[in-house]
Amino acid sequence: MKILIAEDDPVSRMMLQATLRKAGHEVTATEDGDQALRTMSAPDAPRLAILDIMMPVMDGIEVCKRLRALPGGERPYIIMLTAMNRSEHIVFGLSAGANDYVGKPFVKEELLARVGVGQRMLELQAALANRVAELEAAMEHIRVLQGVLPICMHCHRIRDDHESWQKLEIYLTEHSEATFSHGLCPECLEKFYPEPEPEPVPLLKKDKGLNLRAPARGSEDRQAKATVGMDRKKE
């Protein structure tokens, strides 16, 4: 993960860099608050920043306030670096919008643990943002289905948001969870697959005055023929 370090003390800055790089992080180091603010305001800025409170040009608390005041974009995770036993610095930093703090001189294990918490929080924020985007897209589809759909009066195709025309079943499949099964209503069955004229039925057997004839071809065969015909049209 990309991490920014803003620390004016060269020894502390080098120790922070070495610890984080050894843990596999990509580190950018600055010496004052102004450099830190410009780095964190860039489009490809690190997602996590470790800011020393006492720095020249601009202190860490002011950097934190200005970062939180930036419009839009993803909010970085900010860890304040402060001298131990200075509770007022901790309060000021958290009140300015910092997420966490680490005391100076820092303990490596504690530093990495707090950075790990920040990384997990950023991952959760990204997952939440993706889910919100998916829900907004789903709500947009619902609004489209609840509104007026332009449909061709002849072929019954629907015009989508991209000005292209789609078959009704394709459009509804893409914008809803509906599935389709094809069949024939009685009117279409009678119109497109009418019952044929009865054919002469041959006499099979005459026994005791009874004429036994072959069974007539009824409407049961028509639905099967219609289904076969529809399948051939699809091919």
PDB file of C-alpha atoms in Angstrom:
ATOM      1  CA  MET A   1       0.000   0.000   0.000  1.00  0.00           C
ATOM      2  CA  LYS A   2       1.158   3.555  -0.725  1.00  0.00           C
ATOM      3  CA  ILE A   3       1.912   5.469   2.484  1.00  0.00           C
ATOM      4  CA  LEU A   4       2.998   9.066   3.056  1.00  0.00           C
ATOM      5  CA  ILE A   5       5.348   9.971   5.915  1.00  0.00           C
ATOM      6  CA  ALA A   6       5.568  13.616   6.980  1.00  0.00           C
ATOM      7  CA  GLU A   7       8.347  13.920   9.590  1.00  0.00           C
ATOM      8  CA  ASP A   8      10.947  16.684   9.939  1.00  0.00           C
ATOM      9  CA  ASP A   9      13.298  14.651  12.146  1.00  0.00           C
ATOM     10  CA  PRO A  10      15.626  12.775   9.713  1.00  0.00           C
ATOM     11  CA  VAL A  11      16.378   9.898  12.117  1.00  0.00           C
ATOM     12  CA  SER A  12      12.725   9.237  12.888  1.00  0.00           C
ATOM     13  CA  ARG A  13      11.827   9.596   9.195  1.00  0.00           C
ATOM     14  CA  MET A  14      14.447   7.029   8.138  1.00  0.00           C
ATOM     15  CA  MET A  15      13.286   4.571  10.814  1.00  0.00           C
ATOM     16  CA  LEU A  16       9.682   4.929   9.687  1.00  0.00           C
ATOM     17  CA  GLN A  17      10.648   4.393   6.051  1.00  0.00           C
ATOM     18  CA  ALA A  18      12.728   1.318   6.833  1.00  0.00           C
ATOM     19  CA  THR A  19      10.008  -0.266   8.982  1.00  0.00           C
ATOM     20  CA  LEU A  20       7.221   0.263   6.468  1.00  0.00           C
ATOM     21  CA  ARG A  21       9.238  -0.739   3.409  1.00  0.00           C
ATOM     22  CA  LYS A  22      10.358  -3.917   5.136  1.00  0.00           C
ATOM     23  CA  ALA A  23       6.673  -4.704   5.675  1.00  0.00           C
ATOM     24  CA  GLY A  24       6.087  -4.377   1.912  1.00  0.00           C
ATOM     25  CA  HIS A  25       4.620  -0.873   1.682  1.00  0.00           C
ATOM     26  CA  GLU A  26       5.458   1.802  -0.894  1.00  0.00           C
ATOM     27  CA  VAL A  27       6.619   4.857   1.064  1.00  0.00           C
ATOM     28  CA  THR A  28       6.808   8.547   0.115  1.00  0.00           C
ATOM     29  CA  ALA A  29       8.596  10.784   2.658  1.00  0.00           C
ATOM     30  CA  THR A  30       8.299  14.559   3.146  1.00  0.00           C
ATOM     31  CA  GLU A  31       9.960  16.948   5.588  1.00  0.00           C
ATOM     32  CA  ASP A  32       7.224  19.500   6.269  1.00  0.00           C
ATOM     33  CA  GLY A  33       3.472  19.932   6.236  1.00  0.00           C
ATOM     34  CA  ASP A  34       3.318  21.911   2.997  1.00  0.00           C
ATOM     35  CA  GLN A  35       5.028  19.120   1.044  1.00  0.00           C
ATOM     36  CA  ALA A  36       2.731  16.591   2.688  1.00  0.00           C
ATOM     37  CA  LEU A  37      -0.398  18.543   1.739  1.00  0.00           C
ATOM     38  CA  ARG A  38       0.681  18.894  -1.902  1.00  0.00           C
ATOM     39  CA  THR A  39       1.521  15.194  -2.108  1.00  0.00           C
ATOM     40  CA  MET A  40      -1.798  14.128  -0.574  1.00  0.00           C
ATOM     41  CA  SER A  41      -3.725  16.487  -2.885  1.00  0.00           C
ATOM     42  CA  ALA A  42      -2.377  14.846  -6.057  1.00  0.00           C
ATOM     43  CA  PRO A  43      -4.629  12.525  -8.115  1.00  0.00           C
ATOM     44  CA  ASP A  44      -2.484   9.453  -7.340  1.00  0.00           C
ATOM     45  CA  ALA A  45      -1.966  10.345  -3.669  1.00  0.00           C
ATOM     46  CA  PRO A  46      -1.252   7.661  -1.060  1.00  0.00           C
ATOM     47  CA  ARG A  47      -4.331   6.359   0.731  1.00  0.00           C
ATOM     48  CA  LEU A  48      -2.683   6.437   4.174  1.00  0.00           C
ATOM     49  CA  ALA A  49      -0.657   9.248   5.756  1.00  0.00           C
ATOM     50  CA  ILE A  50       1.476   9.337   8.902  1.00  0.00           C
ATOM     51  CA  LEU A  51       1.790  12.985   9.973  1.00  0.00           C
ATOM     52  CA  ASP A  52       4.052  14.342  12.679  1.00  0.00           C
ATOM     53  CA  ILE A  53       2.247  17.003  14.663  1.00  0.00           C
ATOM     54  CA  MET A  54       5.221  19.338  15.157  1.00  0.00           C
ATOM     55  CA  MET A  55       6.603  20.238  11.697  1.00  0.00           C
ATOM     56  CA  PRO A  56       7.905  23.423  10.045  1.00  0.00           C
ATOM     57  CA  VAL A  57       5.897  25.489   7.535  1.00  0.00           C
ATOM     58  CA  MET A  58       2.643  23.701   8.444  1.00  0.00           C
ATOM     59  CA  ASP A  59       2.011  21.382  11.394  1.00  0.00           C
ATOM     60  CA  GLY A  60       0.332  18.002  11.125  1.00  0.00           C
ATOM     61  CA  ILE A  61      -2.950  19.168  12.636  1.00  0.00           C
ATOM     62  CA  GLU A  62      -3.340  21.889  10.004  1.00  0.00           C
ATOM     63  CA  VAL A  63      -2.496  19.398   7.246  1.00  0.00           C
ATOM     64  CA  CYS A  64      -5.160  17.064   8.610  1.00  0.00           C
ATOM     65  CA  LYS A  65      -7.778  19.840   8.684  1.00  0.00           C
ATOM     66  CA  ARG A  66      -7.058  20.872   5.098  1.00  0.00           C
ATOM     67  CA  LEU A  67      -7.162  17.297   3.827  1.00  0.00           C
ATOM     68  CA  ARG A  68     -10.544  16.769   5.443  1.00  0.00           C
ATOM     69  CA  ALA A  69     -11.790  19.999   3.857  1.00  0.00           C
ATOM     70  CA  LEU A  70     -10.946  18.893   0.303  1.00  0.00           C
ATOM     71  CA  PRO A  71     -14.110  18.323  -1.770  1.00  0.00           C
ATOM     72  CA  GLY A  72     -15.010  14.901  -3.131  1.00  0.00           C
ATOM     73  CA  GLY A  73     -12.641  12.014  -3.646  1.00  0.00           C
ATOM     74  CA  GLU A  74     -11.742   9.218  -1.276  1.00  0.00           C
ATOM     75  CA  ARG A  75     -10.845  10.228   2.249  1.00  0.00           C
ATOM     76  CA  PRO A  76      -7.336   9.124   3.294  1.00  0.00           C
ATOM     77  CA  TYR A  77      -6.642   7.314   6.541  1.00  0.00           C
ATOM     78  CA  ILE A  78      -4.541   9.610   8.756  1.00  0.00           C
ATOM     79  CA  ILE A  79      -2.307   8.538  11.644  1.00  0.00           C
ATOM     80  CA  MET A  80      -0.855  11.315  13.792  1.00  0.00           C
ATOM     81  CA  LEU A  81       2.709  10.934  15.105  1.00  0.00           C
ATOM     82  CA  THR A  82       3.137  12.621  18.468  1.00  0.00           C
ATOM     83  CA  ALA A  83       5.423  12.654  21.504  1.00  0.00           C
ATOM     84  CA  MET A  84       4.367  10.314  24.290  1.00  0.00           C
ATOM     85  CA  ASN A  85       2.555  11.698  27.355  1.00  0.00           C
ATOM     86  CA  ARG A  86       1.184  14.655  25.354  1.00  0.00           C
ATOM     87  CA  SER A  87      -2.519  13.916  25.530  1.00  0.00           C
ATOM     88  CA  GLU A  88      -3.463  17.396  24.302  1.00  0.00           C
ATOM     89  CA  HIS A  89      -1.750  16.646  20.972  1.00  0.00           C
ATOM     90  CA  ILE A  90      -3.742  13.439  20.659  1.00  0.00           C
ATOM     91  CA  VAL A  91      -7.001  15.251  21.357  1.00  0.00           C
ATOM     92  CA  PHE A  92      -6.190  18.032  18.873  1.00  0.00           C
ATOM     93  CA  GLY A  93      -5.228  15.529  16.181  1.00  0.00           C
ATOM     94  CA  LEU A  94      -8.333  13.371  16.545  1.00  0.00           C
ATOM     95  CA  SER A  95     -10.538  16.469  16.676  1.00  0.00           C
ATOM     96  CA  ALA A  96      -8.968  17.695  13.421  1.00  0.00           C
ATOM     97  CA  GLY A  97     -10.052  14.496  11.668  1.00  0.00           C
ATOM     98  CA  ALA A  98      -7.219  12.028  12.284  1.00  0.00           C
ATOM     99  CA  ASN A  99      -8.185   8.354  12.482  1.00  0.00           C
ATOM    100  CA  ASP A 100      -5.471   7.147  14.854  1.00  0.00           C
ATOM    101  CA  TYR A 101      -2.168   8.106  16.476  1.00  0.00           C
ATOM    102  CA  VAL A 102       1.247   6.612  17.256  1.00  0.00           C
ATOM    103  CA  GLY A 103       3.540   7.836  20.029  1.00  0.00           C
ATOM    104  CA  LYS A 104       7.186   8.873  19.591  1.00  0.00           C
ATOM    105  CA  PRO A 105       9.508   7.074  19.819  1.00  0.00           C
ATOM    106  CA  PHE A 106       7.357   4.465  18.112  1.00  0.00           C
ATOM    107  CA  VAL A 107       7.311   0.711  18.660  1.00  0.00           C
ATOM    108  CA  LYS A 108       7.604  -1.156  15.349  1.00  0.00           C
ATOM    109  CA  GLU A 109       4.966  -3.746  16.182  1.00  0.00           C
ATOM    110  CA  GLU A 110       2.477  -1.096  17.287  1.00  0.00           C
ATOM    111  CA  LEU A 111       3.125   1.019  14.196  1.00  0.00           C
ATOM    112  CA  LEU A 112       2.553  -1.905  11.835  1.00  0.00           C
ATOM    113  CA  ALA A 113      -0.549  -2.969  13.743  1.00  0.00           C
ATOM    114  CA  ARG A 114      -2.104   0.491  13.451  1.00  0.00           C
ATOM    115  CA  VAL A 115      -1.174   0.695   9.769  1.00  0.00           C
ATOM    116  CA  GLY A 116      -2.832  -2.701   9.304  1.00  0.00           C
ATOM    117  CA  VAL A 117      -6.020  -1.385  10.892  1.00  0.00           C
ATOM    118  CA  GLY A 118      -5.942   1.569   8.518  1.00  0.00           C
ATOM    119  CA  GLN A 119      -5.457  -0.685   5.511  1.00  0.00           C
ATOM    120  CA  ARG A 120      -8.449  -2.827   6.497  1.00  0.00           C
ATOM    121  CA  MET A 121     -10.589   0.263   6.983  1.00  0.00           C
ATOM    122  CA  LEU A 122      -9.662   1.561   3.530  1.00  0.00           C
ATOM    123  CA  GLU A 123     -10.518  -1.805   1.976  1.00  0.00           C
ATOM    124  CA  LEU A 124     -13.906  -1.775   3.709  1.00  0.00           C
ATOM    125  CA  GLN A 125     -14.550   1.769   2.481  1.00  0.00           C
ATOM    126  CA  ALA A 126     -13.725   0.744  -1.093  1.00  0.00           C
ATOM    127  CA  ALA A 127     -16.020  -2.286  -0.869  1.00  0.00           C
ATOM    128  CA  LEU A 128     -18.806  -0.128   0.552  1.00  0.00           C
ATOM    129  CA  ALA A 129     -18.367   2.449  -2.219  1.00  0.00           C
ATOM    130  CA  ASN A 130     -18.632  -0.302  -4.848  1.00  0.00           C
ATOM    131  CA  ARG A 131     -21.784  -1.674  -3.239  1.00  0.00           C
ATOM    132  CA  VAL A 132     -23.354   1.794  -3.136  1.00  0.00           C
ATOM    133  CA  ALA A 133     -22.558   2.239  -6.841  1.00  0.00           C
ATOM    134  CA  GLU A 134     -24.195  -1.117  -7.620  1.00  0.00           C
ATOM    135  CA  LEU A 135     -27.302  -0.179  -5.636  1.00  0.00           C
ATOM    136  CA  GLU A 136     -27.537   3.179  -7.394  1.00  0.00           C
ATOM    137  CA  ALA A 137     -27.314   1.432 -10.770  1.00  0.00           C
ATOM    138  CA  ALA A 138     -30.026  -1.021  -9.697  1.00  0.00           C
ATOM    139  CA  MET A 139     -32.267   1.832  -8.570  1.00  0.00           C
ATOM    140  CA  GLU A 140     -31.752   3.525 -11.934  1.00  0.00           C
ATOM    141  CA  HIS A 141     -32.901   0.345 -13.696  1.00  0.00           C
ATOM    142  CA  ILE A 142     -35.963   0.251 -11.450  1.00  0.00           C
ATOM    143  CA  ARG A 143     -36.780   3.862 -12.285  1.00  0.00           C
ATOM    144  CA  VAL A 144     -36.503   3.029 -15.990  1.00  0.00           C
ATOM    145  CA  LEU A 145     -38.866   0.079 -15.654  1.00  0.00           C
ATOM    146  CA  GLN A 146     -41.345   2.180 -13.687  1.00  0.00           C
ATOM    147  CA  GLY A 147     -41.296   4.977 -16.255  1.00  0.00           C
ATOM    148  CA  VAL A 148     -42.536   5.170 -19.847  1.00  0.00           C
ATOM    149  CA  LEU A 149     -40.807   2.732 -22.210  1.00  0.00           C
ATOM    150  CA  PRO A 150     -40.712   3.681 -25.912  1.00  0.00           C
ATOM    151  CA  ILE A 151     -41.947   0.592 -27.756  1.00  0.00           C
ATOM    152  CA  CYS A 152     -42.469   0.039 -31.476  1.00  0.00           C
ATOM    153  CA  MET A 153     -46.167  -0.394 -32.264  1.00  0.00           C
ATOM    154  CA  HIS A 154     -45.366  -2.880 -35.036  1.00  0.00           C
ATOM    155  CA  CYS A 155     -42.481  -5.143 -33.957  1.00  0.00           C
ATOM    156  CA  HIS A 156     -42.785  -4.416 -30.214  1.00  0.00           C
ATOM    157  CA  ARG A 157     -39.078  -3.675 -29.808  1.00  0.00           C
ATOM    158  CA  ILE A 158     -38.025  -1.345 -26.967  1.00  0.00           C
ATOM    159  CA  ARG A 159     -35.648   1.598 -27.316  1.00  0.00           C
ATOM    160  CA  ASP A 160     -33.009   1.626 -24.567  1.00  0.00           C
ATOM    161  CA  ASP A 161     -30.912   4.465 -23.123  1.00  0.00           C
ATOM    162  CA  HIS A 162     -28.356   4.072 -25.935  1.00  0.00           C
ATOM    163  CA  GLU A 163     -30.966   4.695 -28.654  1.00  0.00           C
ATOM    164  CA  SER A 164     -30.818   1.089 -29.849  1.00  0.00           C
ATOM    165  CA  TRP A 165     -33.841  -1.155 -30.260  1.00  0.00           C
ATOM    166  CA  GLN A 166     -34.071  -4.501 -28.493  1.00  0.00           C
ATOM    167  CA  LYS A 167     -36.573  -7.304 -28.452  1.00  0.00           C
ATOM    168  CA  LEU A 168     -38.960  -7.113 -25.526  1.00  0.00           C
ATOM    169  CA  GLU A 169     -37.780 -10.341 -23.908  1.00  0.00           C
ATOM    170  CA  ILE A 170     -34.106  -9.365 -24.255  1.00  0.00           C
ATOM    171  CA  TYR A 171     -34.708  -5.949 -22.694  1.00  0.00           C
ATOM    172  CA  LEU A 172     -36.635  -7.368 -19.747  1.00  0.00           C
ATOM    173  CA  THR A 173     -34.049 -10.099 -19.218  1.00  0.00           C
ATOM    174  CA  GLU A 174     -31.258  -7.509 -18.990  1.00  0.00           C
ATOM    175  CA  HIS A 175     -33.198  -5.147 -16.716  1.00  0.00           C
ATOM    176  CA  SER A 176     -34.998  -7.609 -14.467  1.00  0.00           C
ATOM    177  CA  GLU A 177     -34.812 -11.145 -13.131  1.00  0.00           C
ATOM    178  CA  ALA A 178     -37.676 -12.385 -15.294  1.00  0.00           C
ATOM    179  CA  THR A 179     -37.295 -15.518 -17.416  1.00  0.00           C
ATOM    180  CA  PHE A 180     -39.369 -16.421 -20.454  1.00  0.00           C
ATOM    181  CA  SER A 181     -40.960 -19.593 -21.799  1.00  0.00           C
ATOM    182  CA  HIS A 182     -42.573 -19.526 -25.227  1.00  0.00           C
ATOM    183  CA  GLY A 183     -45.927 -21.026 -26.092  1.00  0.00           C
ATOM    184  CA  LEU A 184     -49.136 -20.211 -27.994  1.00  0.00           C
ATOM    185  CA  CYS A 185     -52.339 -18.600 -26.822  1.00  0.00           C
ATOM    186  CA  PRO A 186     -55.566 -20.153 -28.164  1.00  0.00           C
ATOM    187  CA  GLU A 187     -56.130 -17.286 -30.622  1.00  0.00           C
ATOM    188  CA  CYS A 188     -52.671 -17.619 -32.206  1.00  0.00           C
ATOM    189  CA  LEU A 189     -52.976 -21.381 -32.265  1.00  0.00           C
ATOM    190  CA  GLU A 190     -56.206 -21.096 -34.242  1.00  0.00           C
ATOM    191  CA  LYS A 191     -54.848 -18.329 -36.515  1.00  0.00           C
ATOM    192  CA  PHE A 192     -51.440 -19.717 -37.437  1.00  0.00           C
ATOM    193  CA  TYR A 193     -52.006 -23.442 -36.951  1.00  0.00           C
ATOM    194  CA  PRO A 194     -55.668 -24.036 -37.919  1.00  0.00           C
ATOM    195  CA  GLU A 195     -57.167 -27.472 -37.608  1.00  0.00           C
ATOM    196  CA  PRO A 196     -56.990 -29.186 -41.010  1.00  0.00           C
ATOM    197  CA  GLU A 197     -60.035 -30.435 -42.849  1.00  0.00           C
ATOM    198  CA  PRO A 198     -60.935 -33.965 -41.761  1.00  0.00           C
ATOM    199  CA  GLU A 199     -59.482 -36.598 -44.032  1.00  0.00           C
ATOM    200  CA  PRO A 200     -61.404 -39.655 -45.201  1.00  0.00           C
ATOM    201  CA  VAL A 201     -61.018 -42.323 -42.568  1.00  0.00           C
ATOM    202  CA  PRO A 202     -60.517 -45.836 -43.984  1.00  0.00           C
ATOM    203  CA  LEU A 203     -62.709 -48.607 -42.756  1.00  0.00           C
ATOM    204  CA  LEU A 204     -60.633 -51.048 -40.747  1.00  0.00           C
ATOM    205  CA  LYS A 205     -63.014 -53.767 -39.746  1.00  0.00           C
ATOM    206  CA  LYS A 206     -66.630 -54.582 -39.755  1.00  0.00           C
ATOM    207  CA  ASP A 207     -67.796 -56.772 -36.942  1.00  0.00           C
ATOM    208  CA  LYS A 208     -71.373 -57.339 -35.862  1.00  0.00           C
ATOM    209  CA  GLY A 209     -72.606 -54.210 -37.502  1.00  0.00           C
ATOM    210  CA  LEU A 210     -69.930 -51.935 -35.976  1.00  0.00           C
ATOM    211  CA  ASN A 211     -67.687 -49.889 -38.226  1.00  0.00           C
ATOM    212  CA  LEU A 212     -64.262 -49.472 -36.598  1.00  0.00           C
ATOM    213  CA  ARG A 213     -62.329 -46.597 -38.060  1.00  0.00           C
ATOM    214  CA  ALA A 214     -58.810 -45.313 -37.512  1.00  0.00           C
ATOM    215  CA  PRO A 215     -58.614 -42.537 -34.895  1.00  0.00           C
ATOM    216  CA  ALA A 216     -58.960 -39.065 -36.349  1.00  0.00           C
ATOM    217  CA  ARG A 217     -56.102 -36.641 -36.236  1.00  0.00           C
ATOM    218  CA  GLY A 218     -57.220 -34.125 -33.643  1.00  0.00           C
ATOM    219  CA  SER A 219     -56.035 -30.817 -32.279  1.00  0.00           C
ATOM    220  CA  GLU A 220     -53.571 -32.615 -29.999  1.00  0.00           C
ATOM    221  CA  ASP A 221     -51.150 -32.778 -32.906  1.00  0.00           C
ATOM    222  CA  ARG A 222     -51.503 -29.091 -33.667  1.00  0.00           C
ATOM    223  CA  GLN A 223     -49.795 -27.868 -30.505  1.00  0.00           C
ATOM    224  CA  ALA A 224     -46.892 -30.223 -31.162  1.00  0.00           C
ATOM    225  CA  LYS A 225     -46.621 -29.007 -34.753  1.00  0.00           C
ATOM    226  CA  ALA A 226     -46.795 -25.417 -33.562  1.00  0.00           C
ATOM    227  CA  THR A 227     -44.003 -25.994 -31.100  1.00  0.00           C
ATOM    228  CA  VAL A 228     -41.846 -27.618 -33.763  1.00  0.00           C
ATOM    229  CA  GLY A 229     -42.595 -24.743 -36.114  1.00  0.00           C
ATOM    230  CA  MET A 230     -41.611 -22.179 -33.540  1.00  0.00           C
ATOM    231  CA  ASP A 231     -38.374 -24.025 -32.837  1.00  0.00           C
ATOM    232  CA  ARG A 232     -37.541 -24.077 -36.555  1.00  0.00           C
ATOM    233  CA  LYS A 233     -38.204 -20.342 -36.821  1.00  0.00           C
ATOM    234  CA  LYS A 234     -35.800 -19.714 -33.946  1.00  0.00           C
ATOM    235  CA  GLU A 235     -33.095 -21.680 -35.765  1.00  0.00           C
TER     236      GLU A 235
END
